[in-house]
Coordinates of C-alpha atoms in Angstrom, one line a residue:
M709 CA -33.4 -1.6 21.5
L710 CA -33.4 2.0 20.2
Q711 CA -32.8 3.3 23.8
K712 CA -30.1 0.7 24.4
V713 CA -28.2 1.7 21.3
S714 CA -28.7 5.4 21.9
G715 CA -27.4 5.1 25.5
F716 CA -24.4 3.1 24.3
I717 CA -23.5 5.8 21.7
Q718 CA -23.7 8.5 24.4
S719 CA -21.9 6.6 27.2
N720 CA -19.0 5.7 24.8
A721 CA -19.0 9.2 23.1
L722 CA -19.1 7.4 19.7
C723 CA -20.5 10.5 17.8
E724 CA -22.5 13.7 18.2
P725 CA -26.2 14.2 17.2
E726 CA -25.1 16.3 14.2
S727 CA -22.4 13.9 13.0
R728 CA -22.4 12.7 9.4
I729 CA -22.1 8.9 9.3
L730 CA -21.1 6.5 6.5
A731 CA -22.8 3.2 7.2
A732 CA -21.1 0.1 6.0
V733 CA -23.9 -2.0 4.5
S734 CA -23.7 -5.5 3.1
G735 CA -27.4 -6.0 2.9
G736 CA -27.4 -8.7 5.6
I737 CA -29.6 -8.5 8.7
D738 CA -27.1 -6.7 10.9
S739 CA -26.4 -3.8 8.5
V740 CA -30.1 -3.5 7.7
V741 CA -30.8 -3.0 11.4
L742 CA -27.9 -0.5 11.6
C743 CA -29.6 1.6 8.9
E744 CA -33.0 1.5 10.6
L745 CA -31.4 2.5 13.9
L746 CA -29.5 5.5 12.3
H747 CA -32.8 6.5 10.6
Q748 CA -34.9 6.3 13.8
L749 CA -32.2 8.1 15.8
K750 CA -32.3 10.8 13.1
Y751 CA -28.7 10.8 12.2
T752 CA -27.5 12.1 8.8
F753 CA -26.1 9.0 7.1
A754 CA -25.1 7.5 3.8
I755 CA -24.8 3.8 2.7
A756 CA -21.5 2.4 1.4
H757 CA -21.5 -1.1 -0.1
C758 CA -18.6 -3.3 -1.4
N759 CA -19.0 -6.0 -4.1
F760 CA -16.0 -8.2 -3.6
G761 CA -16.7 -10.3 -6.7
L762 CA -16.7 -13.5 -4.7
R763 CA -20.4 -14.7 -4.9
A764 CA -21.3 -14.1 -8.6
E765 CA -25.1 -13.4 -9.0
D766 CA -25.6 -13.2 -5.2
A767 CA -23.1 -10.3 -4.9
E768 CA -24.9 -8.4 -7.7
A769 CA -28.2 -8.9 -5.9
D770 CA -26.7 -7.7 -2.7
Q771 CA -25.4 -4.6 -4.4
L772 CA -28.8 -3.9 -5.9
F773 CA -30.5 -4.4 -2.6
A774 CA -28.2 -2.0 -0.9
K775 CA -28.9 0.6 -3.6
K776 CA -32.7 0.2 -3.0
L777 CA -32.1 0.5 0.7
A778 CA -30.4 3.9 0.2
K779 CA -33.4 4.9 -2.0
K780 CA -35.8 3.8 0.8
Y781 CA -34.1 6.1 3.3
E782 CA -33.4 8.8 0.8
V783 CA -29.7 8.8 1.6
P784 CA -26.6 8.9 -0.7
F785 CA -25.3 5.6 -2.0
F786 CA -21.7 4.7 -2.7
T787 CA -20.5 1.3 -4.1
E788 CA -17.3 -0.2 -5.4
N789 CA -16.5 -3.5 -7.2
F790 CA -13.2 -5.2 -6.2
D791 CA -11.2 -8.1 -7.8
T792 CA -10.5 -9.5 -4.4
R793 CA -9.0 -12.8 -5.5
T794 CA -6.4 -11.1 -7.7
F795 CA -5.6 -8.6 -5.0
A796 CA -5.2 -11.4 -2.4
A797 CA -2.9 -13.3 -4.7
Q798 CA -0.7 -10.3 -5.5
E799 CA -0.4 -9.2 -1.8
K800 CA -0.2 -12.8 -0.5
L801 CA -3.2 -12.4 1.8
S802 CA -6.1 -14.7 2.6
T803 CA -9.3 -13.8 0.8
Q804 CA -10.9 -12.6 4.0
M805 CA -7.9 -10.4 4.9
A806 CA -7.8 -9.0 1.4
A807 CA -11.5 -8.2 1.5
R808 CA -11.1 -6.5 4.9
T809 CA -8.1 -4.4 3.7
L810 CA -9.9 -3.3 0.5
R811 CA -13.1 -2.6 2.4
Y812 CA -11.7 -0.3 5.1
T813 CA -9.3 1.4 2.7
W814 CA -12.2 2.3 0.4
F815 CA -14.5 3.3 3.3
E816 CA -11.9 5.8 4.6
Q817 CA -11.4 7.2 1.1
V818 CA -15.2 7.8 0.7
R819 CA -15.4 9.2 4.2
Q820 CA -12.7 11.8 3.5
Q821 CA -13.8 12.7 -0.1
E822 CA -17.5 13.1 0.8
G823 CA -17.0 14.8 4.2
Y824 CA -18.4 12.2 6.6
D825 CA -17.3 12.2 10.2
Y826 CA -17.5 8.5 11.0
I827 CA -17.8 5.0 9.4
A828 CA -20.4 2.9 11.3
T829 CA -20.2 -0.9 11.1
A830 CA -22.9 -3.3 12.3
H831 CA -20.8 -5.4 14.7
H832 CA -22.7 -6.6 17.7
S833 CA -22.1 -8.4 21.0
N834 CA -22.0 -11.9 19.4
D835 CA -19.3 -10.6 17.0
L836 CA -17.3 -9.5 20.0
T837 CA -17.5 -12.9 21.6
E838 CA -16.5 -14.7 18.3
T839 CA -13.6 -12.3 17.9
I840 CA -12.2 -12.8 21.3
L841 CA -12.4 -16.6 21.0
L842 CA -10.8 -16.5 17.5
H843 CA -8.0 -14.3 18.8
L844 CA -7.4 -16.7 21.8
T845 CA -7.3 -19.7 19.4
K846 CA -4.8 -18.1 17.0
G847 CA -2.8 -16.2 19.6
T848 CA -3.2 -12.6 20.7
G849 CA -1.8 -9.7 22.7
I850 CA -3.8 -7.6 25.2
A851 CA -5.7 -5.8 22.4
G852 CA -7.1 -9.1 21.1
L853 CA -8.7 -9.9 24.5
H854 CA -11.0 -6.9 24.4
G855 CA -12.2 -8.0 21.0
I856 CA -13.8 -5.2 18.9
P857 CA -13.5 -1.6 20.2
A858 CA -16.6 0.5 20.2
K859 CA -14.6 3.3 18.7
N860 CA -11.4 3.1 16.7
G861 CA -10.4 6.4 15.1
H862 CA -13.1 7.2 12.6
I863 CA -14.8 3.8 12.9
I864 CA -17.7 3.4 15.3
R865 CA -19.8 0.4 16.3
P866 CA -23.0 1.6 17.8
M867 CA -24.6 -2.0 17.9
L868 CA -21.8 -3.6 20.0
T869 CA -24.1 -3.6 23.0
V870 CA -26.9 -5.7 21.4
T871 CA -27.0 -9.4 20.8
K872 CA -28.1 -11.4 17.8
D873 CA -31.3 -12.2 19.6
D874 CA -32.0 -8.5 20.1
I875 CA -31.5 -8.0 16.3
F876 CA -33.9 -10.7 15.4
D877 CA -36.5 -9.3 17.8
F878 CA -36.0 -5.8 16.2
V879 CA -36.4 -6.9 12.6
T880 CA -39.6 -8.8 13.6
E881 CA -41.0 -5.8 15.3
Q882 CA -40.1 -3.4 12.5
R883 CA -40.9 -5.9 9.7
L884 CA -37.5 -5.3 8.0
I885 CA -36.3 -7.2 5.0
W886 CA -32.7 -8.3 4.5
R887 CA -30.5 -10.4 2.2
E888 CA -29.2 -13.7 3.6
D889 CA -25.6 -14.5 2.9
T890 CA -25.4 -18.3 2.5
S891 CA -21.7 -18.2 3.2
N892 CA -22.5 -17.5 6.8
E893 CA -23.7 -21.0 7.3
T894 CA -20.7 -22.9 6.0
T895 CA -18.0 -23.9 8.5
K896 CA -15.1 -23.7 6.1
Y897 CA -14.5 -20.2 7.4
Q898 CA -12.9 -20.0 10.9
R899 CA -15.3 -17.5 12.4
N900 CA -18.3 -19.5 11.2
K901 CA -16.8 -22.7 12.8
I902 CA -16.6 -20.9 16.1
R903 CA -20.1 -19.5 15.7
H904 CA -21.8 -22.8 14.9
E905 CA -19.7 -25.4 16.6
V906 CA -17.8 -23.8 19.6
I907 CA -20.1 -21.2 21.0
P908 CA -23.1 -23.5 21.4
V909 CA -20.9 -25.8 23.6
L910 CA -19.6 -22.8 25.7
K911 CA -23.2 -21.5 26.2
E912 CA -24.1 -24.9 27.7
I913 CA -21.5 -24.0 30.4
N914 CA -22.4 -20.3 30.6
P915 CA -25.8 -19.3 29.0
N916 CA -24.8 -15.6 29.5
L917 CA -21.6 -16.0 27.5
E918 CA -22.0 -12.8 25.4
E919 CA -22.6 -10.7 28.5
T920 CA -19.7 -12.3 30.4
M921 CA -17.4 -11.7 27.4
Q922 CA -18.4 -8.1 27.2
H923 CA -17.6 -7.6 30.9
T924 CA -14.2 -9.3 30.4
A925 CA -13.5 -7.2 27.4
E926 CA -14.2 -4.0 29.5
R927 CA -11.8 -5.2 32.3
V928 CA -9.1 -6.0 29.8
S929 CA -9.5 -2.6 28.2
Q930 CA -8.8 -0.9 31.5
A931 CA -5.7 -3.1 32.1
E932 CA -4.6 -2.3 28.6
A933 CA -4.8 1.4 29.5
I934 CA -2.2 0.9 32.2
V935 CA 0.1 -0.9 29.7
H936 CA -0.4 1.8 27.1
A937 CA 0.7 4.5 29.6
Y938 CA 4.1 2.8 29.6
I939 CA 4.1 2.2 25.8
D940 CA 3.1 5.8 25.1
T941 CA 6.2 7.1 27.0
L942 CA 8.4 4.9 24.8
R943 CA 6.4 5.9 21.7
Q944 CA 7.2 9.6 22.3
Q945 CA 10.9 8.8 22.7
S946 CA 11.3 6.5 19.8
I947 CA 8.9 7.3 16.9
K948 CA 9.2 10.1 14.5
E949 CA 6.8 10.6 11.6
A950 CA 7.9 12.2 8.3
E951 CA 6.2 12.6 4.9
D952 CA 7.9 9.6 3.4
A953 CA 7.9 7.2 6.3
V954 CA 7.7 6.5 10.0
Y955 CA 11.0 6.1 11.8
L956 CA 11.3 4.1 15.0
S957 CA 14.6 4.6 16.9
L958 CA 15.8 1.5 18.7
V959 CA 18.0 3.4 21.1
P960 CA 15.2 4.2 23.7
L961 CA 14.2 0.6 23.6
Q962 CA 17.5 -0.9 24.7
N963 CA 16.5 -1.4 28.3
A964 CA 12.7 -1.8 27.7
T965 CA 11.0 -4.4 29.8
G966 CA 9.4 -7.1 27.6
L967 CA 10.9 -5.9 24.3
P968 CA 8.8 -8.2 22.0
V969 CA 5.6 -7.0 23.6
V970 CA 6.7 -3.4 23.5
L971 CA 7.6 -3.6 19.9
H972 CA 4.4 -5.4 19.0
E973 CA 2.4 -2.6 20.6
L974 CA 4.5 0.1 18.9
L975 CA 4.0 -1.6 15.6
R976 CA 0.4 -2.4 16.1
P977 CA -0.9 0.6 14.0
F978 CA 1.0 -0.9 11.1
N979 CA -0.6 -4.4 11.4
F980 CA 2.6 -6.4 12.2
S981 CA 1.8 -9.8 13.8
Y982 CA 3.5 -10.9 17.0
S983 CA 5.3 -13.8 15.1
V984 CA 6.8 -11.2 12.7
V985 CA 7.8 -9.1 15.6
L986 CA 9.6 -12.1 17.2
E987 CA 11.6 -12.5 13.9
L988 CA 12.3 -8.8 14.0
V989 CA 13.7 -8.9 17.5
E990 CA 16.0 -11.8 16.5
A991 CA 17.3 -9.7 13.6
L992 CA 18.0 -6.5 15.6
D993 CA 21.6 -7.4 16.2
G994 CA 22.1 -8.4 12.5
L995 CA 23.0 -6.4 9.4
S996 CA 20.9 -3.6 8.1
G997 CA 18.5 -4.1 5.2
K998 CA 16.4 -7.0 6.4
Q999 CA 12.8 -6.4 5.4
F1000 CA 9.5 -7.4 7.1
D1001 CA 6.0 -7.1 5.7
S1002 CA 2.5 -6.7 7.2
P1003 CA -0.7 -6.7 5.1
S1004 CA -0.5 -2.9 4.9
H1005 CA 3.1 -1.9 5.6
T1006 CA 6.8 -2.7 4.9
L1007 CA 9.5 -2.4 7.6
V1008 CA 13.2 -2.3 7.0
K1009 CA 15.9 -2.4 9.7
D1010 CA 18.3 0.5 9.0
R1011 CA 21.2 0.6 11.5
D1012 CA 19.8 1.8 14.8
Q1013 CA 16.3 2.5 13.5
L1014 CA 13.3 0.8 11.8
V1015 CA 11.8 2.5 8.7
I1016 CA 8.1 1.8 8.1
T1017 CA 6.3 2.7 4.9
P1018 CA 2.8 1.9 3.5
R1019 CA 2.7 -0.9 0.9
N1020 CA 1.5 0.2 -2.5
L1021 CA -2.0 -1.4 -2.6
S1022 CA -2.4 0.2 -6.0
R1023 CA 1.0 0.9 -7.7
F1024 CA 1.8 4.4 -8.6
G1025 CA 1.6 4.7 -12.4
S1026 CA 3.0 7.4 -14.7
V1027 CA 1.6 10.9 -14.8
T1028 CA 1.8 13.2 -17.9
I1029 CA 2.6 16.8 -17.4
A1030 CA 1.6 19.3 -20.1
E1031 CA 3.5 22.5 -20.9
G1032 CA 2.0 25.3 -18.8
Q1033 CA 0.4 23.0 -16.3
A1034 CA 0.5 24.6 -12.8
E1035 CA 0.1 21.6 -10.6
V1036 CA 0.1 17.8 -10.3
S1037 CA -2.2 16.3 -7.7
E1038 CA -2.4 12.6 -7.5
E1039 CA -3.0 10.1 -4.7
H1040 CA 0.7 9.7 -4.0
V1041 CA 2.3 13.0 -5.0
Q1042 CA 1.5 16.7 -5.2
L1043 CA 3.7 19.1 -7.3
S1044 CA 3.5 22.8 -7.9
L1045 CA 4.9 24.2 -11.2
R1046 CA 5.7 27.8 -12.1
Y1047 CA 7.5 29.5 -15.0
V1048 CA 9.8 32.4 -14.3
P1049 CA 12.0 34.6 -16.6
A1050 CA 15.6 33.7 -15.8
S1051 CA 16.4 37.4 -15.1
E1052 CA 13.8 37.5 -12.3
Y1053 CA 14.5 34.1 -10.8
K1054 CA 16.2 33.6 -7.4
L1055 CA 17.7 30.1 -7.2
N1056 CA 16.2 27.7 -4.6
T1057 CA 18.7 25.0 -3.7
K1058 CA 16.4 22.9 -1.4
P1059 CA 16.2 19.2 -2.5
H1060 CA 12.4 19.4 -2.7
V1061 CA 12.6 22.1 -5.3
A1062 CA 13.9 21.6 -8.9
A1063 CA 14.9 24.6 -11.0
L1064 CA 15.1 23.5 -14.6
D1065 CA 16.0 25.2 -17.9
A1066 CA 12.6 25.2 -19.5
G1067 CA 14.1 25.6 -23.0
L1068 CA 15.9 22.2 -22.6
L1069 CA 12.7 20.3 -21.8
K1070 CA 10.5 18.5 -24.3
F1071 CA 6.9 18.3 -23.3
P1072 CA 4.9 16.5 -22.2
L1073 CA 7.0 15.5 -19.2
K1074 CA 6.4 12.2 -17.4
L1075 CA 6.4 11.5 -13.7
R1076 CA 6.9 7.8 -12.9
P1077 CA 8.6 5.4 -10.4
W1078 CA 12.3 4.8 -11.1
Q1079 CA 13.2 1.5 -12.9
E1080 CA 16.2 -0.7 -12.9
G1081 CA 18.6 0.6 -15.6
D1082 CA 17.6 4.2 -15.1
W1083 CA 20.5 6.6 -15.0
F1084 CA 21.1 10.4 -14.8
V1085 CA 23.9 12.9 -14.6
P1086 CA 23.9 14.2 -11.0
L1087 CA 24.0 18.0 -10.5
G1088 CA 27.7 19.1 -10.4
M1089 CA 29.0 16.1 -12.2
N1090 CA 29.7 15.2 -15.9
G1091 CA 29.5 11.4 -15.8
K1092 CA 26.4 9.1 -15.7
K1093 CA 25.3 7.4 -12.6
K1094 CA 22.8 4.6 -12.2
I1095 CA 19.9 5.6 -10.0
S1096 CA 20.2 2.4 -8.1
D1097 CA 23.8 3.3 -7.1
F1098 CA 22.7 6.8 -6.2
L1099 CA 20.1 5.5 -3.8
I1100 CA 22.6 3.1 -2.3
D1101 CA 25.1 5.9 -1.8
K1102 CA 22.4 8.0 -0.2
K1103 CA 21.7 5.1 2.1
I1104 CA 18.0 5.1 1.3
P1105 CA 16.2 2.2 3.0
A1106 CA 14.8 -0.5 0.6
N1107 CA 11.2 0.4 1.2
L1108 CA 11.8 4.1 0.4
K1109 CA 13.7 3.2 -2.7
A1110 CA 10.5 1.7 -4.2
K1111 CA 8.7 5.0 -3.6
T1112 CA 11.3 7.1 -5.5
L1113 CA 9.9 9.0 -8.5
V1114 CA 11.7 10.5 -11.5
L1115 CA 10.7 13.3 -13.8
V1116 CA 11.4 12.3 -17.4
T1117 CA 11.7 14.5 -20.6
E1118 CA 11.7 12.3 -23.7
Q1119 CA 14.0 9.5 -22.6
S1120 CA 16.1 11.5 -20.2
I1121 CA 15.7 11.8 -16.4
A1122 CA 15.7 15.5 -15.4
W1123 CA 15.1 15.1 -11.7
I1124 CA 15.0 12.4 -9.0
V1125 CA 12.1 13.9 -7.2
G1126 CA 13.0 15.4 -3.9
Q1127 CA 16.6 14.1 -4.2
R1128 CA 18.8 15.4 -7.0
L1129 CA 18.6 17.4 -10.3
D1130 CA 20.2 16.2 -13.5
N1131 CA 23.2 18.4 -14.4
R1132 CA 22.1 18.5 -18.1
F1133 CA 18.9 20.5 -17.3
K1134 CA 20.2 22.9 -14.6
V1135 CA 19.8 26.7 -14.9
T1136 CA 22.8 28.5 -16.5
E1137 CA 23.6 31.9 -17.7
K1138 CA 22.2 30.8 -21.1
T1139 CA 18.8 30.0 -19.6
E1140 CA 15.9 32.3 -20.7
K1141 CA 13.0 30.8 -18.8
V1142 CA 13.1 28.7 -15.6
L1143 CA 10.6 25.9 -14.7
E1144 CA 10.5 25.6 -10.9
I1145 CA 8.9 22.4 -9.6
S1146 CA 8.2 22.1 -5.9
L1147 CA 7.4 18.8 -4.2
L1148 CA 4.5 19.5 -1.8
R1149 CA 3.6 16.0 -0.8
K1150 CA 4.8 12.4 -1.5
S1151 CA 3.4 9.3 0.2

């Protein structure tokens, strides 16, 4: 099995011998085998384990087991506890989809922060078969017919070529110990129902079901490449990425063949289902402002374009800025601050830069999302204006409005970040010291 997996890694260019790999480990038989394979193949790896808080004492035991596994291999160990049920309720997701979203979001955060090249999961050939059947049952596009890709960005699946029987043989040969998840036996979950009730019947018809499915998936992948060549041409013509959102122009799609399928493929990276895309197609001739949601993103129709933004999986809170602080670097925003004597300052009028009279500010300042009822005095005006009205006048799409931040001094808004300065805090001939704040990044 070691040679089989090594050959699969090389033939699919999953990673290099010197790659640093973050292994997703539940403690079950598949992920235990993944660790042993990475160890025997001499990869540099670490173990990442999620506790979703769904199985009480069993989840705690799994977490401890994964920690001991990391100690056995003398590799770094990362773990995180999630309140999955609360997150699922807030985001209106199934528990399984919520866990998947939390899991992969956290894995990617750890990968970036700790300098790993890839995230390895323990999916195998049986998982691929189950996934294809599940997609067929629930409805799928072309991508669903090739099941689980061996490599998807930074995610690799080195065990996709082996079967469950191979895995059992390997643990017996290597005398490995693992944790058994009792939830794998219940048929209340859709995947388990297919595993325990559907696949045994299909294997009566075709004993080599897993191998057949793998070959089918390979052929579908090649057909998908042909479709993607057409889609990629349209993608280059229609999609523009910016710091605040992704903008999809509808003009190049006016004469596209199979518009629902084309849009579904263009929106696939943002996790929009085909049923949502069909609703979207029906709304294209309607008024602007209609909103559509996926588990990870929000889309708003804005005239002849679609505006796509990430959903706030963890809402941006307030950030306090102390006097003299040189930068603000948070998950969703990065600011640079500098103080300059007014006599030496050259005014910068770009919207991402705010030049404020430092003498008029009361520290600490606060950076927060705008709220209903907020108002300010726009630069160049004397009267108050509600921020909600300002954003409407600026024709800011609804999903970008929610991401708008304000800089507050005491109870007054000094700057709509990246948009407009408050007239009360502008630099004048009376200003002695200027506080210049530059927006470097906002997501």
